[in-house]
Structures are given as structure tokens and as C-alpha cells.
Short mmCIF file of C-alpha atoms in Angstrom, two decimals:
data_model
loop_
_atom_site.label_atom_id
_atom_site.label_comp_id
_atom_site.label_asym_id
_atom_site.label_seq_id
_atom_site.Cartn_x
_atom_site.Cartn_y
_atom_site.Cartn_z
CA UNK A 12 -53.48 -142.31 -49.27
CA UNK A 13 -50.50 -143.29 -50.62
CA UNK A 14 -48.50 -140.76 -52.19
CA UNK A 15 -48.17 -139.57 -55.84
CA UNK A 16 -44.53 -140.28 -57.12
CA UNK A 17 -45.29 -140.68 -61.04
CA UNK A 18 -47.70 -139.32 -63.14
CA UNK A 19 -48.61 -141.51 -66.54
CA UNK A 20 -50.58 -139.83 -68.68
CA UNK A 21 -52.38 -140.42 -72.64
CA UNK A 22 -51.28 -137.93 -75.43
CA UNK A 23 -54.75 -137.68 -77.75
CA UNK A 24 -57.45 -136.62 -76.48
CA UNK A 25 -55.50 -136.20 -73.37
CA UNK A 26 -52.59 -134.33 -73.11
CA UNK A 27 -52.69 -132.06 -75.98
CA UNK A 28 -55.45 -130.73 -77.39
CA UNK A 29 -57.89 -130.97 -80.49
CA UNK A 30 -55.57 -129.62 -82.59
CA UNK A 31 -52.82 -132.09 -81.03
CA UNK A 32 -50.54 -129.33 -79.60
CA UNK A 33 -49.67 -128.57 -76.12
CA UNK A 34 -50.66 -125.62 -74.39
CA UNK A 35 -48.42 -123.41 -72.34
CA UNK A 36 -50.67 -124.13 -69.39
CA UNK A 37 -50.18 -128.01 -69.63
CA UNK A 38 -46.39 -127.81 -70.01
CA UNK A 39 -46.07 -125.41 -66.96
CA UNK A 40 -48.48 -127.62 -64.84
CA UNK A 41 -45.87 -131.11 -65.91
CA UNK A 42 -43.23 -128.43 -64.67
CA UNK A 43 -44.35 -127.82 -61.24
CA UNK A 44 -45.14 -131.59 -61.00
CA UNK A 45 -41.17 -131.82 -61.87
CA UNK A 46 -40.56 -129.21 -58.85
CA UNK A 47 -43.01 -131.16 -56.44
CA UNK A 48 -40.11 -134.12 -57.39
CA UNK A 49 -42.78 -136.07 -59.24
CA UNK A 50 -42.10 -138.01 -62.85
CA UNK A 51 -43.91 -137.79 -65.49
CA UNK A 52 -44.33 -139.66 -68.50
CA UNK A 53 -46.72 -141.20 -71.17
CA UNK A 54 -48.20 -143.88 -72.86
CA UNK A 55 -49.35 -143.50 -76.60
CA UNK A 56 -51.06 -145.41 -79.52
CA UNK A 57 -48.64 -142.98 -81.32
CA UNK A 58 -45.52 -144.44 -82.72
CA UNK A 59 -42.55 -143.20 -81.45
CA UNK A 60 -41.69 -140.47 -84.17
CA UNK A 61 -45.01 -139.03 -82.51
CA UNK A 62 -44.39 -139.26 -79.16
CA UNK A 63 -40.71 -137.37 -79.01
CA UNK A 64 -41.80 -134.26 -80.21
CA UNK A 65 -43.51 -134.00 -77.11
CA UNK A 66 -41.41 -135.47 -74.74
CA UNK A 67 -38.65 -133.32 -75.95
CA UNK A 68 -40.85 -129.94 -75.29
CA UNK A 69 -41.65 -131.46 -71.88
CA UNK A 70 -37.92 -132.21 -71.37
CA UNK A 71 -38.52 -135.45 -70.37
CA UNK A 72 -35.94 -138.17 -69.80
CA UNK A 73 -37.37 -141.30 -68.25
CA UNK A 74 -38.96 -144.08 -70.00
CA UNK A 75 -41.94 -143.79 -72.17
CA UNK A 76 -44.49 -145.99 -74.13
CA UNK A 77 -45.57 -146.45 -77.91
CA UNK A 78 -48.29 -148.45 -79.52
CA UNK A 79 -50.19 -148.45 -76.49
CA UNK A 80 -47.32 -150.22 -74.29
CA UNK A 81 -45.92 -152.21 -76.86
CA UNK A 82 -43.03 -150.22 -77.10
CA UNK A 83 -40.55 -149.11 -74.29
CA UNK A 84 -38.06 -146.44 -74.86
CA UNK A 85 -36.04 -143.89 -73.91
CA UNK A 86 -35.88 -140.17 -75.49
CA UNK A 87 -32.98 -141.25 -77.60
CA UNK A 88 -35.30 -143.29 -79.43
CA UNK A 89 -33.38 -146.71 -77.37
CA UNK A 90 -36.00 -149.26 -77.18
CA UNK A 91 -35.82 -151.69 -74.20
CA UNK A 92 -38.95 -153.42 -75.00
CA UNK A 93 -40.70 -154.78 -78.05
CA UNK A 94 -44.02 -157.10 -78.62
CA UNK A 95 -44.94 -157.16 -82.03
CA UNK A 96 -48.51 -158.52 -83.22
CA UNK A 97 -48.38 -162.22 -84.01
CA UNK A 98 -47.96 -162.78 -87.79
CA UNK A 99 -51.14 -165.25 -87.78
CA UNK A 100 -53.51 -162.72 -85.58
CA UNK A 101 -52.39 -159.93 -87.80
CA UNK A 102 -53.14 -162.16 -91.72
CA UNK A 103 -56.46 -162.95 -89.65
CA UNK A 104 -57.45 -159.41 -88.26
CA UNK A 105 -56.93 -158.11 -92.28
CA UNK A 106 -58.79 -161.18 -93.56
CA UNK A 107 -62.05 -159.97 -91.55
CA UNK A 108 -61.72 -156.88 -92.28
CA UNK A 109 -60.93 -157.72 -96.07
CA UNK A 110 -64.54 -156.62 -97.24
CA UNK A 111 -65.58 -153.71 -94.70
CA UNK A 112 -65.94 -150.42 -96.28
CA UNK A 113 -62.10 -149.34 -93.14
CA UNK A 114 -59.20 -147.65 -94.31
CA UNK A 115 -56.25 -149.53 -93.44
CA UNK A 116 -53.29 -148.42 -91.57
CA UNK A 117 -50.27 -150.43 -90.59
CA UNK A 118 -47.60 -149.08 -88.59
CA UNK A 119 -43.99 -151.58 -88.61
CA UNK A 120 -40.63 -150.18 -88.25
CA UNK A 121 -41.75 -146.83 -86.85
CA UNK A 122 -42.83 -146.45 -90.49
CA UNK A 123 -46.75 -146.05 -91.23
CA UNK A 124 -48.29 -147.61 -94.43
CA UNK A 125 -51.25 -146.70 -95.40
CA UNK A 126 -54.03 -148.04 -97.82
CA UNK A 127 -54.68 -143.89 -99.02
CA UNK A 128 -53.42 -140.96 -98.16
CA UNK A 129 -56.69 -138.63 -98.61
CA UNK A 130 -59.10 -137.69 -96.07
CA UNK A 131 -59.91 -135.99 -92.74
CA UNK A 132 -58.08 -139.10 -89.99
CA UNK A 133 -55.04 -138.97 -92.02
CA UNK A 134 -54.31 -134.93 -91.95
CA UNK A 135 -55.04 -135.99 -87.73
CA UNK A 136 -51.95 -138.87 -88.28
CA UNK A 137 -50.15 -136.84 -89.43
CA UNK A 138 -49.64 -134.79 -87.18
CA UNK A 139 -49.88 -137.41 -84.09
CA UNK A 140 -47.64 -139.35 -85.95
CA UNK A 141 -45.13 -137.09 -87.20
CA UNK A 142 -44.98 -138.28 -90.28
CA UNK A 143 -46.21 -138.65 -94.32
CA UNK A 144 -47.84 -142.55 -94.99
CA UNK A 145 -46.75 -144.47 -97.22
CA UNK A 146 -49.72 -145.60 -100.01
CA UNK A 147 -49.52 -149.37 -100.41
CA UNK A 148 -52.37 -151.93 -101.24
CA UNK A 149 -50.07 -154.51 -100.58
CA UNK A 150 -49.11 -154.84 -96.58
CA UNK A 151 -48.41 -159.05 -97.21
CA UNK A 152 -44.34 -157.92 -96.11
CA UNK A 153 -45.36 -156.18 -93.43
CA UNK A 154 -47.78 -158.20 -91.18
CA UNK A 155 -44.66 -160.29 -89.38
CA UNK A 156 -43.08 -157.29 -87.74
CA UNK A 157 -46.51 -155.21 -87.36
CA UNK A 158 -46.57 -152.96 -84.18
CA UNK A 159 -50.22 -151.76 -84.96
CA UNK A 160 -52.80 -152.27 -87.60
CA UNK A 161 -56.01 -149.51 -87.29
CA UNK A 162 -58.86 -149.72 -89.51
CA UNK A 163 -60.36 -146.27 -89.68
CA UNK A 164 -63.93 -145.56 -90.51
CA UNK A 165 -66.61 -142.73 -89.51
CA UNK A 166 -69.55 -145.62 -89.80
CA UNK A 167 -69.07 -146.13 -86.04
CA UNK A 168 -71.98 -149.20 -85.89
CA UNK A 169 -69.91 -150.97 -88.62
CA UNK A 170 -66.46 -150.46 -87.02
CA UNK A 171 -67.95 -151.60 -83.64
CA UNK A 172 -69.39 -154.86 -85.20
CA UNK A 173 -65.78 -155.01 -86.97
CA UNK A 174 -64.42 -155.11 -83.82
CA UNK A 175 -66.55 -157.56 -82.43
CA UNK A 176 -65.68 -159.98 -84.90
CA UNK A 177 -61.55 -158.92 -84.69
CA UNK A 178 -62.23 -159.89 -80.81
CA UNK A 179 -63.97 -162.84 -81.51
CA UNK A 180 -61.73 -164.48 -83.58
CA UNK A 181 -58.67 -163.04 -81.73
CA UNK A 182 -59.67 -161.60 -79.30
CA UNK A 183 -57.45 -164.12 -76.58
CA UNK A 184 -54.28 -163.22 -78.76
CA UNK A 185 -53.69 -159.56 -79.29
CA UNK A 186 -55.25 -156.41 -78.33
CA UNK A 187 -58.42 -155.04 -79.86
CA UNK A 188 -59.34 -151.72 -78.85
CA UNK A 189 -61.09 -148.85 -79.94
CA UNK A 190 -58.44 -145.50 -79.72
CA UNK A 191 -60.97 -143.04 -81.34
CA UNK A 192 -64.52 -143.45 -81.91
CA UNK A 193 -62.60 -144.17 -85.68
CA UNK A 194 -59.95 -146.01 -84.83
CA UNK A 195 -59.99 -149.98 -84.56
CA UNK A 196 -56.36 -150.49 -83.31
CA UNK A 197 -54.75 -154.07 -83.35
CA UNK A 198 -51.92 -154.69 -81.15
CA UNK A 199 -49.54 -157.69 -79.87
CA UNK A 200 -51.74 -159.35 -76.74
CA UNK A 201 -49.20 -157.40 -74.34
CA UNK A 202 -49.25 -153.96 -75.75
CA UNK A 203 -52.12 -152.69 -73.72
CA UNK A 204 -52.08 -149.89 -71.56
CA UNK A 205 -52.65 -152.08 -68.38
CA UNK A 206 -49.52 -154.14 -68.82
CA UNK A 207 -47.76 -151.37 -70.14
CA UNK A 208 -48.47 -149.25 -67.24
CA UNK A 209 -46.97 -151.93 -65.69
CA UNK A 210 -44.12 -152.01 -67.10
CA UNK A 211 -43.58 -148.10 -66.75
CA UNK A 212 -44.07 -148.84 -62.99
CA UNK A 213 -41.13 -151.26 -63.10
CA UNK A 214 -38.85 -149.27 -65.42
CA UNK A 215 -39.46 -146.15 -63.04
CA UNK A 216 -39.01 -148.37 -59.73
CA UNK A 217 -42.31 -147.53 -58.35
CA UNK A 218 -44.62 -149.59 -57.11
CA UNK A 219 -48.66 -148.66 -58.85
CA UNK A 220 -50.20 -147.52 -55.90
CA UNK A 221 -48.07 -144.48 -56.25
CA UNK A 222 -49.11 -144.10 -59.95
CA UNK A 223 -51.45 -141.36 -61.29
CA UNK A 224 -52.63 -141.93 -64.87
CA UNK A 225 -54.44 -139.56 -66.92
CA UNK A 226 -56.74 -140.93 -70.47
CA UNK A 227 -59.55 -140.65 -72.27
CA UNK A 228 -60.89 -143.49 -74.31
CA UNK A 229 -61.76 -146.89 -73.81
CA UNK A 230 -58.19 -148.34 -74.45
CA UNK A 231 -57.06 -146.14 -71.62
CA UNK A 232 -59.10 -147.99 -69.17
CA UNK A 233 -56.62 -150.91 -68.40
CA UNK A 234 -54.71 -148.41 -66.99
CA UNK A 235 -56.88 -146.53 -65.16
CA UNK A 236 -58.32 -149.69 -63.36
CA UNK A 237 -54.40 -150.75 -62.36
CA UNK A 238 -52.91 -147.03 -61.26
CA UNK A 239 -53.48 -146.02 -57.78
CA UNK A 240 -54.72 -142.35 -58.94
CA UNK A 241 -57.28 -142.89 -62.19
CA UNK A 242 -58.49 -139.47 -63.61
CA UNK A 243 -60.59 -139.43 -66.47
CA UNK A 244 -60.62 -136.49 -69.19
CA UNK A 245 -63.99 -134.40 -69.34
CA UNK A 246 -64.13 -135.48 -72.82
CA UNK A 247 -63.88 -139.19 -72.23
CA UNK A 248 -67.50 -141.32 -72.66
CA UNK A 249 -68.66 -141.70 -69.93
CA UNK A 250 -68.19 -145.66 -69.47
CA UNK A 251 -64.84 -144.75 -69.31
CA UNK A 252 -65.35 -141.91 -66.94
CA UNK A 253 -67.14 -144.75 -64.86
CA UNK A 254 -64.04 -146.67 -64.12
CA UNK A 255 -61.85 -143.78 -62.92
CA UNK A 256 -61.51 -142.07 -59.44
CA UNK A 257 -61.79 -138.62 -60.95
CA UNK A 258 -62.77 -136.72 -63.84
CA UNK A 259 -61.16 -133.39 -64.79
CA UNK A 260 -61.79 -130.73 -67.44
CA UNK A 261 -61.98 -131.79 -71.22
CA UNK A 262 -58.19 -131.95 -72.96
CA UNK A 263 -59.53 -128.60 -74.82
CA UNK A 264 -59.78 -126.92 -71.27
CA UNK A 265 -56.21 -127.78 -70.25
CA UNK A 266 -57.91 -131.06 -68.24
CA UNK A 267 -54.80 -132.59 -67.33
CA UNK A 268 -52.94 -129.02 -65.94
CA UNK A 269 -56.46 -129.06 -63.94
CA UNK A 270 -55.66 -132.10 -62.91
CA UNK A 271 -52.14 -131.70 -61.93
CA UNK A 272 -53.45 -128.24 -59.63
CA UNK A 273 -56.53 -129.80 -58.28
CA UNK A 274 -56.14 -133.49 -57.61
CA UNK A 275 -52.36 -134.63 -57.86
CA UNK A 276 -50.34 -131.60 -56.15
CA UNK A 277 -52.81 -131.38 -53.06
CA UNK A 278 -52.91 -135.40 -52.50
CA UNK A 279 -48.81 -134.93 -52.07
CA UNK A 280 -48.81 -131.91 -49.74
CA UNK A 281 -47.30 -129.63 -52.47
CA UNK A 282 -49.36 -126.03 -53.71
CA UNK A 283 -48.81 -124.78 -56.92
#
């Protein structure tokens, strides 16, 4: 077995927990990966005003990803890669979705607009996002620089047939993926966690068989299938525990320190 030299891991549902805050356990298990001389980093649907809050308590410094690889940067918010969703796959995504019962979100210019600002998912944005929406019914402006549209609904059999139809239509042009069981998230055909894991690889100068990547939902799997280390969360469905090498503890049970203790540090010789 090849050595671990990077660890890439998911934020929701991943690394923090159900109240989307780290626990002291997680940040000292990323710390002793750090002693071990092993990187760490992540990959997010979050935009980037929700992904440095982290980074910085982690003290990371390396590069990191935002709408689920469709963003590269650095902690000083430098971006080094963009793919925004084409302008035509983005009209047609909102056309389909025109008369399903979805909230709409669009995120452009690490700015999220939103079609209401009441209700349970977008108290959760919030706080992933690290920021207030912004109430529009009018995104027309917005859908030729759009990072990620999400259509957000409970009615899980309507938001999967939503999807279907997204894909259908789409599906060969962007990336249509499910983040949350109530999440519909449209992104450029390149921001996917496979090709951005990728891409972290390359930024990081290591080649993916010495990759470890951590996730939890089903747009986490194109990374999982491409790392050399896949661990699954204990809260992840279990299709998506299917397709990884190892499943730890749920994110509410510090899964990913687990992870870091049980299955990364003993594959690379080190103890805690």
C-alpha cells in the first residue's frame, strides 16, 4: 500500500457536525495528521465565505475547493481556478424546474440569492455558508456567471424525479447531483468532486494513489472512486458507503478523527 501523503476530506455531513461546527476532537486528529507530515484539505459545495472559517481554525494553508471543485483557492481567498455553469444549461435547469413546488438558490460572485429567506434549509445555509441571502424572484442577471444553482425541497420523490429530468436534459453538460437528501445542486460539467479531486492532487503535487478522501453523500462519490484511500462517513446511505474502502463513525461521532486514528495514521506507520 502506497502511502498516505494528503488527506481530502467533505465539510457537511462530514467534517463538522449536525450543527456544522467542529469538534475539538476533529481539529486535534487534522493536527496530528499535520505532525505525521500529512496535508490536509477539503472540498465543499460551500462557497468560499463558508469554507474559510474552517480552514482558518484548522490553520490550513494549501489549496482548497468550493462548489464542489469548481472553485480553486487559496486561504487568502486567491482563486486559481474557475468553471462557471454554462449560461444555456443554467436558463434550462430553471426552466424545468419553473413549476416544481423547490426553493431556489443561486450562488454567483460568492454572493447567494435566494428565492425566500424563511424556513428550516436556509437557517442550515446560513451557517454553511457564512452568510445572509439575498431575496430575489428575479435571478435572469445572474445565470451567466452562476457557480451553483440548488433547488431545495423536503418532497424527496419530487426532487429525485426533478433531478432526473435536470440530468436528462443536461445531464452531458454540467453537474447534477444530489448534496443533501434536499439539495438538487447544479454545477459547471467540471465542478465535480472527481475532477476536482483531481485537481487538488495536481495543485498539491501528489499523485491520487497517495490520496485519502473522506464524504458522505452521493456527490462525494466521484471522489471516493478516484482517491487511493475512500472512507465513507457512518452517516452516508449506504450506496455510497458501497463504493468506498472504509466506513468510519457518523460525522456526529467525530467519524473523520476516527478515521484519521484508525485507518489513515496506522496505513503510514505513524501512532497517535
Amino acid at each position: 500500500m502506497k502511502p498516505i501523503a494528503l488527506v481530502v476530506s467533505d465539510i457537511d455531513g462530514t467534517l463538522v457536525d449536525k450543527q456544522k461546527k467542529l469538534t475539538a476532537a476533529t481539529t486535534a486528529a487534522v493536527s496530528r495528521l499535520e505532525a505525521a507530515g500529512i496535508g490536509f484539505t477539503v472540498i465543499s459545495a460551500r462557497p468560499i465565505s463558508g469554507i474559510l472559517p474552517i480552514v482558518e481554525t484548522l490553520g490550513l494553508d494549501g489549496p482548497m475547493a468550493a462548489f464542489n471543485g469548481g472553485i480553486l483557492f487559496r486561504c487568502d481567498g486567491t482563486i486559481t481556478e474557475h468553471h462557471v455553469i454554462d449560461e444555456g444549461v443554467a436558463k434550462g435547469v430553471m426552466a424545468i424546474a419553473a413549476h416544481s413546488p423547490v426553493d431556489l438558490w443561486v450562488f454567483s460572485d460568492d454572493r447567494w440569492y435566494a428565492s425566500t429567506d424563511q424556513g428550516e434549509h436556509v437557517e442550515h445555509e446560513r451557517l454553511a455558508s457564512n452568510q445572509d441571502p439575498i431575496v430575489t424572484d428575479d435571478f435572469g442577471d445572474l445565470l451567466a456567471r452562476a457557480d451553483k444553482i440548488t433547488f431545495v425541497s423536503d418532497d424527496a420523490p419530487m426532487l429525485s424525479d426533478l433531478a432526473d429530468r435536470c440530468k436528462a436534459a443536461h445531464g452531458e453538460d454540467a453537474t447534477i447531483v444530489q448534496s443533501q437528501v434536499y439539495y438538487l445542486d447544479v454545477t459547471a460539467l467540471a465542478a465535480n468532486k472527481g475532477d476536482g479531486l483531481i485537481a487538488l492532487a495536481a495543485a498539491f503535487d501528489q499523485p491520487l494513489d497517495a490520496i485519502a478522501a473522506l464524504g458522505d453523500q452521493y456527490n462525494d462519490v466521484p471522489m471516493l472512486e478516484r482517491a487511493g484511500l475512500s472512507i465513507a462517513m457512518g452517516n452516508a446511505p449506504d450506496p455510497v458507503k458501497a463504493r468506498a474502502d472504509h466506513v468510519t463513525t457518523a460525522n456526529d461521532a467525530d467519524g473523520v478523527a476516527h478515521a484519521i486514528d484508525t485507518i489513515i495514521l496506522p496505513r503510514t506507520g505513524a501512532t497517535e
